Coordinates of C-alpha atoms and ligand atoms in Angstrom, one line a residue:
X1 CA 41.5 14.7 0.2
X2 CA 41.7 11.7 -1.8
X3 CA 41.7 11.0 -5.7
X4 CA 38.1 11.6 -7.0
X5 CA 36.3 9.2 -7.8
X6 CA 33.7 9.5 -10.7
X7 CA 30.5 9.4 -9.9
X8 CA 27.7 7.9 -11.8
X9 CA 24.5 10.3 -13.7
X10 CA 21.2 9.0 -13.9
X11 CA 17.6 9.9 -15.5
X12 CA 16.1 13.9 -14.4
X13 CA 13.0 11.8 -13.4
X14 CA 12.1 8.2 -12.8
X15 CA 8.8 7.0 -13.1
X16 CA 6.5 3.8 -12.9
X17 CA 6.1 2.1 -16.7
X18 CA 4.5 -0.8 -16.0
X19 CA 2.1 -2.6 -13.7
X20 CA 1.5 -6.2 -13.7
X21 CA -0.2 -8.9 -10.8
X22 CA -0.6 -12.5 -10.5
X23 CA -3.8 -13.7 -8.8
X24 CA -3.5 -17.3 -7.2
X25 CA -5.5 -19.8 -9.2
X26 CA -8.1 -21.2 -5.9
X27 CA -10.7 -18.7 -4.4
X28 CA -11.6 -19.2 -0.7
X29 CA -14.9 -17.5 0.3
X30 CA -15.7 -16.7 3.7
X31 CA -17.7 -20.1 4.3
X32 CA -14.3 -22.0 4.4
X33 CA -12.3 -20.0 6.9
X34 CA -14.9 -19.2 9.7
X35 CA -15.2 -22.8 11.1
X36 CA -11.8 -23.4 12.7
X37 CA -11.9 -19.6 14.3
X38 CA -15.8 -19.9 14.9
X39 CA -16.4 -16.8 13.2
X40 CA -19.2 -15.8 10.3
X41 CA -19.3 -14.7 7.0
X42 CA -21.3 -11.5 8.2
X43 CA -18.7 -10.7 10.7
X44 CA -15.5 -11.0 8.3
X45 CA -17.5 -8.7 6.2
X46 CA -18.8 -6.2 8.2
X47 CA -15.0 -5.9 10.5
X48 CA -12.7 -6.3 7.3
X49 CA -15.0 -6.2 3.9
X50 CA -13.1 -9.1 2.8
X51 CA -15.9 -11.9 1.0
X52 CA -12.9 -14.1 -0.3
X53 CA -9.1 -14.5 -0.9
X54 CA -7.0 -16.2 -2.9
X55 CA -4.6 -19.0 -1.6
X56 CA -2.0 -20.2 -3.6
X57 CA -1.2 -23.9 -4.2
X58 CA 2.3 -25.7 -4.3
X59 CA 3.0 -24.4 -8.1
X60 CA 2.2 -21.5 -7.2
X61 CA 5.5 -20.6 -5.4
X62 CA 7.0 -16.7 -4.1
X63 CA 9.1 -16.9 -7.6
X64 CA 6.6 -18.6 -9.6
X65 CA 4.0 -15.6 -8.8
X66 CA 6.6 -12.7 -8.8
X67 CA 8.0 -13.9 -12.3
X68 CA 4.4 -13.8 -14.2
X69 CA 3.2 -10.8 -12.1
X70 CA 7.0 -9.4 -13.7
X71 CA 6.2 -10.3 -17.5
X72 CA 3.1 -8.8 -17.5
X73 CA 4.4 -5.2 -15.9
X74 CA 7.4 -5.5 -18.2
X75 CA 5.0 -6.4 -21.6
X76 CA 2.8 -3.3 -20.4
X77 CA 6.3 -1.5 -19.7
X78 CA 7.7 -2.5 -23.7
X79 CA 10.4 -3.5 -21.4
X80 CA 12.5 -6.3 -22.0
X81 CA 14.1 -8.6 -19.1
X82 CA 18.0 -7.7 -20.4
X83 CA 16.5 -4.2 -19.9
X84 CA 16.6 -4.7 -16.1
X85 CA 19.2 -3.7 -13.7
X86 CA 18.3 -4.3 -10.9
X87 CA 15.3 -6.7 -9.4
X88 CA 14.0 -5.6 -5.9
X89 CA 11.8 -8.4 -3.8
X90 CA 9.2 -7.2 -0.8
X91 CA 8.4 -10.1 0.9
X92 CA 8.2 -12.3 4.3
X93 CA 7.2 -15.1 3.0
X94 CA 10.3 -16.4 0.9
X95 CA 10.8 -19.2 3.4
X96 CA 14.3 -20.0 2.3
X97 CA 16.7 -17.6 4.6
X98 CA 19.5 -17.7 2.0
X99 CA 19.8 -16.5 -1.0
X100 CA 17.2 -14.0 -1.2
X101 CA 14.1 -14.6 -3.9
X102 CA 15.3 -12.2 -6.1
X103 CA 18.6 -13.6 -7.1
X104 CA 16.1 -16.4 -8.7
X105 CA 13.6 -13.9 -10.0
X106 CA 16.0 -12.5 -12.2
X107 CA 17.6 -15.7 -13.8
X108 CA 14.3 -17.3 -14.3
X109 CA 13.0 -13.9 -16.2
X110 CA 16.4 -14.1 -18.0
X111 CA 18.0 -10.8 -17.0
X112 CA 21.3 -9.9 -17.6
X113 CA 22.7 -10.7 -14.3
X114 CA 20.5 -8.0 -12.2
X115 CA 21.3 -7.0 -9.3
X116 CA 18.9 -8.5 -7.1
X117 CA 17.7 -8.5 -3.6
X118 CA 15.2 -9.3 -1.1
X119 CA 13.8 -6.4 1.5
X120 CA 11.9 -7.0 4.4
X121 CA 9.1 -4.1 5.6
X122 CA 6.4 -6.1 5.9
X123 CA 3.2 -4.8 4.5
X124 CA 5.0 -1.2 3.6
X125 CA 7.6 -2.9 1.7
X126 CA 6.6 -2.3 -2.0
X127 CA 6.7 1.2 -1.6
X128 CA 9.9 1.4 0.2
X129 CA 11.1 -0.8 -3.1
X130 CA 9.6 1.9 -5.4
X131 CA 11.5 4.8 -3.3
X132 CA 14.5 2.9 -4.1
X133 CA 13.9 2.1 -7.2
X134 CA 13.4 5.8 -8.0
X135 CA 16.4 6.7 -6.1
X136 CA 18.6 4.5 -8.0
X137 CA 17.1 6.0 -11.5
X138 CA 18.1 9.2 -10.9
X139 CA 21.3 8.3 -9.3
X140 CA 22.1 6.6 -12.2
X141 CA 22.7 2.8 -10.0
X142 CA 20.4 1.5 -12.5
X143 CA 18.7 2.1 -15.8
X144 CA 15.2 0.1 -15.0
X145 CA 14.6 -1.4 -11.8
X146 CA 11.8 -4.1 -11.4
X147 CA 9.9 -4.0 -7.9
X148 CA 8.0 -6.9 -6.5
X149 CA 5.8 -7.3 -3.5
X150 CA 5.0 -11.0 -3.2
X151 CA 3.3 -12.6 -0.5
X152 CA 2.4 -16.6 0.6
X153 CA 1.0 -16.3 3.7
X154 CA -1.2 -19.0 4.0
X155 CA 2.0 -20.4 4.8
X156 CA 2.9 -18.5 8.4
X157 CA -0.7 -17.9 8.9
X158 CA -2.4 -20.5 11.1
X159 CA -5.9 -21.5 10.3
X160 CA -7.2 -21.1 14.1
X161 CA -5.8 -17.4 14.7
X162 CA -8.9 -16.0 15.3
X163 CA -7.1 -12.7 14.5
X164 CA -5.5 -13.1 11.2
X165 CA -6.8 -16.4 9.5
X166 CA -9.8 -14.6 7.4
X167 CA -7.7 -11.8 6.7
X168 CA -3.8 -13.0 5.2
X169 CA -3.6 -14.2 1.7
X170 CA -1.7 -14.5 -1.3
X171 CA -0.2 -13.1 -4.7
X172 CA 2.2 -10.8 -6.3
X173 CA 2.1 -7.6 -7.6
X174 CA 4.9 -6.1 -9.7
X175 CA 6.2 -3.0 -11.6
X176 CA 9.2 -1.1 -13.6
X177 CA 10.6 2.0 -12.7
X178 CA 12.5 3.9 -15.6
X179 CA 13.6 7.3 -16.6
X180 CA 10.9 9.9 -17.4
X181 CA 10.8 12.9 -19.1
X182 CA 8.9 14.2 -16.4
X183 CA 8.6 13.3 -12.8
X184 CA 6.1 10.6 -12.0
X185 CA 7.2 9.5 -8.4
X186 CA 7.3 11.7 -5.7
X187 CA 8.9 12.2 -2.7
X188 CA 8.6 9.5 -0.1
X189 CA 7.3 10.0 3.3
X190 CA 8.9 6.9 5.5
X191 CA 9.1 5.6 9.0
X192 CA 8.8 3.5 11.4
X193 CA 7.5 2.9 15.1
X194 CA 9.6 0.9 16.9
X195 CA 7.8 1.1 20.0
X196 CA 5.2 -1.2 18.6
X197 CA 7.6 -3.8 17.7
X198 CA 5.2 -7.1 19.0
X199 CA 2.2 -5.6 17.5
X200 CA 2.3 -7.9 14.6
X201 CA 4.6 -10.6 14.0
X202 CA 5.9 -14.3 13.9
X203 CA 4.9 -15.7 17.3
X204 CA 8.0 -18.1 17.8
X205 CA 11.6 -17.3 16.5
X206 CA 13.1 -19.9 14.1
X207 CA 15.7 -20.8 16.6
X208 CA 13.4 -21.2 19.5
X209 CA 11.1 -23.6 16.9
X210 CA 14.2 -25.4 15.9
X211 CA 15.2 -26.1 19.6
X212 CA 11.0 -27.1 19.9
X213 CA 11.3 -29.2 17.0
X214 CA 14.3 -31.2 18.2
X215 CA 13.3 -31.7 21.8
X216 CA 9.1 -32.8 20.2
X217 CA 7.4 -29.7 22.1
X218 CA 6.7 -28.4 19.0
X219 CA 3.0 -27.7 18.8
X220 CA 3.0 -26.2 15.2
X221 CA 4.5 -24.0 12.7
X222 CA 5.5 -20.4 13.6
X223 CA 2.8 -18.0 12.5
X224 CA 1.9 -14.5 12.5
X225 CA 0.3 -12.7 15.3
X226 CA -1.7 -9.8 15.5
X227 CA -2.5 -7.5 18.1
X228 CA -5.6 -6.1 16.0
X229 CA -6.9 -3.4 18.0
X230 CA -3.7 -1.6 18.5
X231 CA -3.0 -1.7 14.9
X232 CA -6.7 -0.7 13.6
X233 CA -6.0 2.5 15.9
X234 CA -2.7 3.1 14.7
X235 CA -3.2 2.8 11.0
X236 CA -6.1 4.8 11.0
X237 CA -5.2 7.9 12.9
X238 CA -1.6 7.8 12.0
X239 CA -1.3 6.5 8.4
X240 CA -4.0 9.6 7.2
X241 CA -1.1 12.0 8.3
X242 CA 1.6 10.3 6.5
X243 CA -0.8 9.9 3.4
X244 CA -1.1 13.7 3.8
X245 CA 2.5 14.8 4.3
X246 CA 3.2 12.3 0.9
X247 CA 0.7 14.4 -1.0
X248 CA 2.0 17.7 0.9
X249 CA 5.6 17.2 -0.5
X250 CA 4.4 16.4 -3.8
X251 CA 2.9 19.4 -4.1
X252 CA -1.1 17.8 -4.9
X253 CA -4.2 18.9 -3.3
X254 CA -6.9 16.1 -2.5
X255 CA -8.8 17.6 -5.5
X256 CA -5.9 16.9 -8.1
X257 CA -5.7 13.4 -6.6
X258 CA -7.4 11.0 -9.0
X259 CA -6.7 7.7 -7.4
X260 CA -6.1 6.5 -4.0
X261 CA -4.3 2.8 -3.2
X262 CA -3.7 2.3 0.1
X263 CA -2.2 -0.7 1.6
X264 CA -5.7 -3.8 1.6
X265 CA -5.2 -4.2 5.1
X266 CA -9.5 -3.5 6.4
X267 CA -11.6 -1.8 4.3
X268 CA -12.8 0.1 7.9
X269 CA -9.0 1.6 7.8
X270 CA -9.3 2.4 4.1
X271 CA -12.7 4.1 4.9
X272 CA -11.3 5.9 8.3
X273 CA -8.4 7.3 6.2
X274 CA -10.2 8.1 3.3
X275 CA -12.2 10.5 6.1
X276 CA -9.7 12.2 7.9
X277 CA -8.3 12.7 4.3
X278 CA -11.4 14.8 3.4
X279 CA -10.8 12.7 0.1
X280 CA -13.4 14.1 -3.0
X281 CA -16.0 12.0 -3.9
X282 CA -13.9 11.9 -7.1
X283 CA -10.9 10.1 -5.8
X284 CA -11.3 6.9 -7.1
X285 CA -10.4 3.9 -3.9
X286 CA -8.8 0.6 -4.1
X287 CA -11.4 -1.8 -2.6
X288 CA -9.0 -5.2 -4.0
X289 CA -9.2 -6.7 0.0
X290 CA -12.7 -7.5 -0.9
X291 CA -11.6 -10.9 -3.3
X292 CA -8.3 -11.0 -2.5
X293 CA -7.8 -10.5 0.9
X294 CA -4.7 -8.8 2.9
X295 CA -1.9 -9.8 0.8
X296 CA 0.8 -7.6 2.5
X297 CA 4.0 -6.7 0.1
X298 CA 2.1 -7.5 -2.5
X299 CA -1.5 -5.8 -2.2
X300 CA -0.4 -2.3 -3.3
X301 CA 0.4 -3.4 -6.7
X302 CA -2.0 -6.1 -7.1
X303 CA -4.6 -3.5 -6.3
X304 CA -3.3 -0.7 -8.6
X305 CA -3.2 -3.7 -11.2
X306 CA -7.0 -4.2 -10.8
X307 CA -8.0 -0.6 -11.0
X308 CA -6.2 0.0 -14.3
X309 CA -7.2 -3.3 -15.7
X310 CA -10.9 -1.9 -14.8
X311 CA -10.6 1.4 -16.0
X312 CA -11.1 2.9 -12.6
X313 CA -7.5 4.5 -13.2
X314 CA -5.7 5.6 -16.8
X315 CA -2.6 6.7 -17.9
X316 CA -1.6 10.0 -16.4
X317 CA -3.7 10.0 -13.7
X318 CA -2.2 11.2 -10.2
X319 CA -2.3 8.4 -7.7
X320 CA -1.8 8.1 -3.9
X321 CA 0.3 4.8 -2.6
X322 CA 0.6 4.5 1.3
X323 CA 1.3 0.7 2.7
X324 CA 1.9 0.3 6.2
X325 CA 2.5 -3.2 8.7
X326 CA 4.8 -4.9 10.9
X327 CA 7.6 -3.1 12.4
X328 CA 5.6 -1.0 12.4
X329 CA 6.9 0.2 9.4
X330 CA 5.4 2.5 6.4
X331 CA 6.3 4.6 3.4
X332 CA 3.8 6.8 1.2
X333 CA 4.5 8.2 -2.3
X334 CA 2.5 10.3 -5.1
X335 CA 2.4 8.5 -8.5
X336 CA 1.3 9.0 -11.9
X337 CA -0.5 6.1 -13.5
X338 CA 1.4 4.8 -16.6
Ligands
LIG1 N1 -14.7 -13.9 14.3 C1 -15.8 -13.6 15.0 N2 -15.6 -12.9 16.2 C2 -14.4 -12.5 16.5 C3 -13.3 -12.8 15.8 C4 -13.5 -13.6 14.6 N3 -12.4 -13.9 13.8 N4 -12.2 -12.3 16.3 C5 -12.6 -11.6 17.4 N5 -14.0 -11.8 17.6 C6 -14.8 -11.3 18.6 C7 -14.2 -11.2 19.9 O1 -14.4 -12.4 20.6 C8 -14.9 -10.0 20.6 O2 -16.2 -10.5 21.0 P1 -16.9 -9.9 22.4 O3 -17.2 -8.4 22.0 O4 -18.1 -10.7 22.5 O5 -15.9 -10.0 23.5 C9 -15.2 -9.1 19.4 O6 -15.1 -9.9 18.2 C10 -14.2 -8.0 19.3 O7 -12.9 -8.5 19.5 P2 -11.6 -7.7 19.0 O8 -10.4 -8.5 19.2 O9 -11.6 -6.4 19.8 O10 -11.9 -7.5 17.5 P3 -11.8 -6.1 16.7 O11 -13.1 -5.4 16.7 O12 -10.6 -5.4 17.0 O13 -11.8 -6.7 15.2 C11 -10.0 -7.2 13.6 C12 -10.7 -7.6 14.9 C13 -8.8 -8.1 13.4 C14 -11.0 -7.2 12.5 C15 -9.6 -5.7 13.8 O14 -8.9 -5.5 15.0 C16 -8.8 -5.2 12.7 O15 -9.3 -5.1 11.6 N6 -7.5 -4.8 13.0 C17 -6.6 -4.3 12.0 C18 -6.1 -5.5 11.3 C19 -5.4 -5.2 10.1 O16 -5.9 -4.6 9.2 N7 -4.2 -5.7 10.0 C20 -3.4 -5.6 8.9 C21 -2.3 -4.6 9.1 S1 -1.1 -4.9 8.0

């Protein structure tokens, strides 16, 4: 036995305070994406539901999105930046390798020396930040942690993928987790399938690009790939179990549920899921995908953001969170509205 060592004591329950997003300034409707993949408004609706997205321009960097989509969950969270011990950044589209986005997230919002770091599960990785972030409440690691899911993909998404091109986009979607008198995050239900590794991901590895690049075979960028099919049929048979084992552990019948946000991937996997669900006509449904598109990280938050900011949820409702990508990874929570 060694000497003990103290351990640290954190809240009895951690919950979400604040929500805040940050919706890039130019809106792309249908009409200018289907050319280069020959495609049609009608079909992009009718397969995905999305009618536009946003793209972000050059201002409108990873940081610059994640630090307004930050002050506005921290305003709505009477929270201020000195507050925050810890900032936690979902994202694959910080296109710097080293140092992470967060590390700059936190100076810029004028922390006091956060802890700060970057994770990377894709589409799923806001709500494997907000298990962590609820973790390290009650742990007592840190007093309020900020969690981010920010996403520029127009940046690895190439305009000619027929499979992805109308459906990527781009924004931030942000929140604090605090102590709570009672509990308002539940237990997480995580995972991931391995097995389906290649079903979505960057078609050529940086190294293999930077060897392309030197020797002038390089065609263009690295983008992301999509096997669609494999993944419509995975996320909507599998994901309705794991959205049902989150609410299972949590202890919350589909009739106490008052809001469901599940990852925008496809409106058709959000309807599919909603089904097997046997979700009440009273269960409130993000539909965010159809003006902002499939913004990964980020489209959880950004989508609870838009139902609070249109009444669709309220303070103390009971919400479902389930976000699921590449990896394939996913993670699914029960939350109360702040
Ligand atoms: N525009 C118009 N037609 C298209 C098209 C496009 N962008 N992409 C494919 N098609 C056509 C194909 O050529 C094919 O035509 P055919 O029947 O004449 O041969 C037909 O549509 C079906 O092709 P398929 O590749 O099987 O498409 P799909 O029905 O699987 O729909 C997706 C494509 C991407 C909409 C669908 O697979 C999907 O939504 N997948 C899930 C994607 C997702 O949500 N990912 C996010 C997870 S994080």
């Amino acid at each position: 036995m060694g000497t003990p060592i103290n351990t640290a004591a954190g809240a009895a329950h951690a919950a979400i305070l604040g929500v805040g997003a940050y919706r890039p300034r130019t809106v792309v409707p249908n009409a200018d994406v289907i050319e280069a993949i020959d495609s049609s408004d009608e079909w992009i609706q009718q397969r995905s539901g999305i009618k536009t997205r946003g793209f972000a321009q050059d201002d409108e960097t990873v940081v610059m999105m994640s630090v307004n989509a930050s002050r506005q969950a921290l305003d709505r969270a009477g929270i201020g930046p000195e507050q925050v011990g810890t900032v936690i950044v979902a994202t694959v589209s910080h296109l710097l390798q080293t140092p992470s986005a967060a590390t700059m997230i936190a100076h810029e919002l004028g922390t006091n020396k956060a802890a700060a770091f970057d994770i990377s599960a894709a589409c799923a990785g806001f709500c494997h930040g907000v298990a962590l972030a609820a973790d390290m409440v009650r742990s007592g690691s840190s007093g309020h942690v900020l969690v981010i899911g920010v996403e520029r993909l127009s940046d690895i998404t190439s305009p000619s993928d027929r499979g992805t091109a109308f459906i990527f986009a781009d924004g931030a979607g942000a929140v604090v987790v605090g102590p709570s008198e009672v509990p308002g995050i539940g237990p997480v239900v995580w995972g991931s399938d391995g097995e389906h590794y290649d079903h979505i991901r960057q078609d050529v590895p940086w190294d293999d690009a930077l060897e392309q690049a030197t020797s002038g075979e390089l065609a263009e960028a690295p983008h992301l790939v999509m096997q669609g099919s494999a993944v419509f049929r995975w996320a909507a048979f599998e994901m309705a179990k794991v959205a049902q084992e989150a609410l299972d552990r949590a202890g919350i019948t589909p009739e106490q549920l008052d809001v469901f946000v599940p990852h925008q991937a496809n409106n058709r996997i959000t309807d599919a899921m909603a089904r097997a669900m046997k979700l009440p006509e009273t269960v409130q449904i993000a539909r965010d995908i159809i003006d902002q598109g499939n913004t990964s990280a980020a489209s959880v938050p950004m989508a609870l953001e838009r139902m609070i900011s249109d009444g669709q949820a309220r303070s103390g409702d009971t919400a479902l969170l389930i976000a699921f990508g590449a990896g394939l990874a996913y993670a699914a929570q029960v939350v109360t509205v702040p």
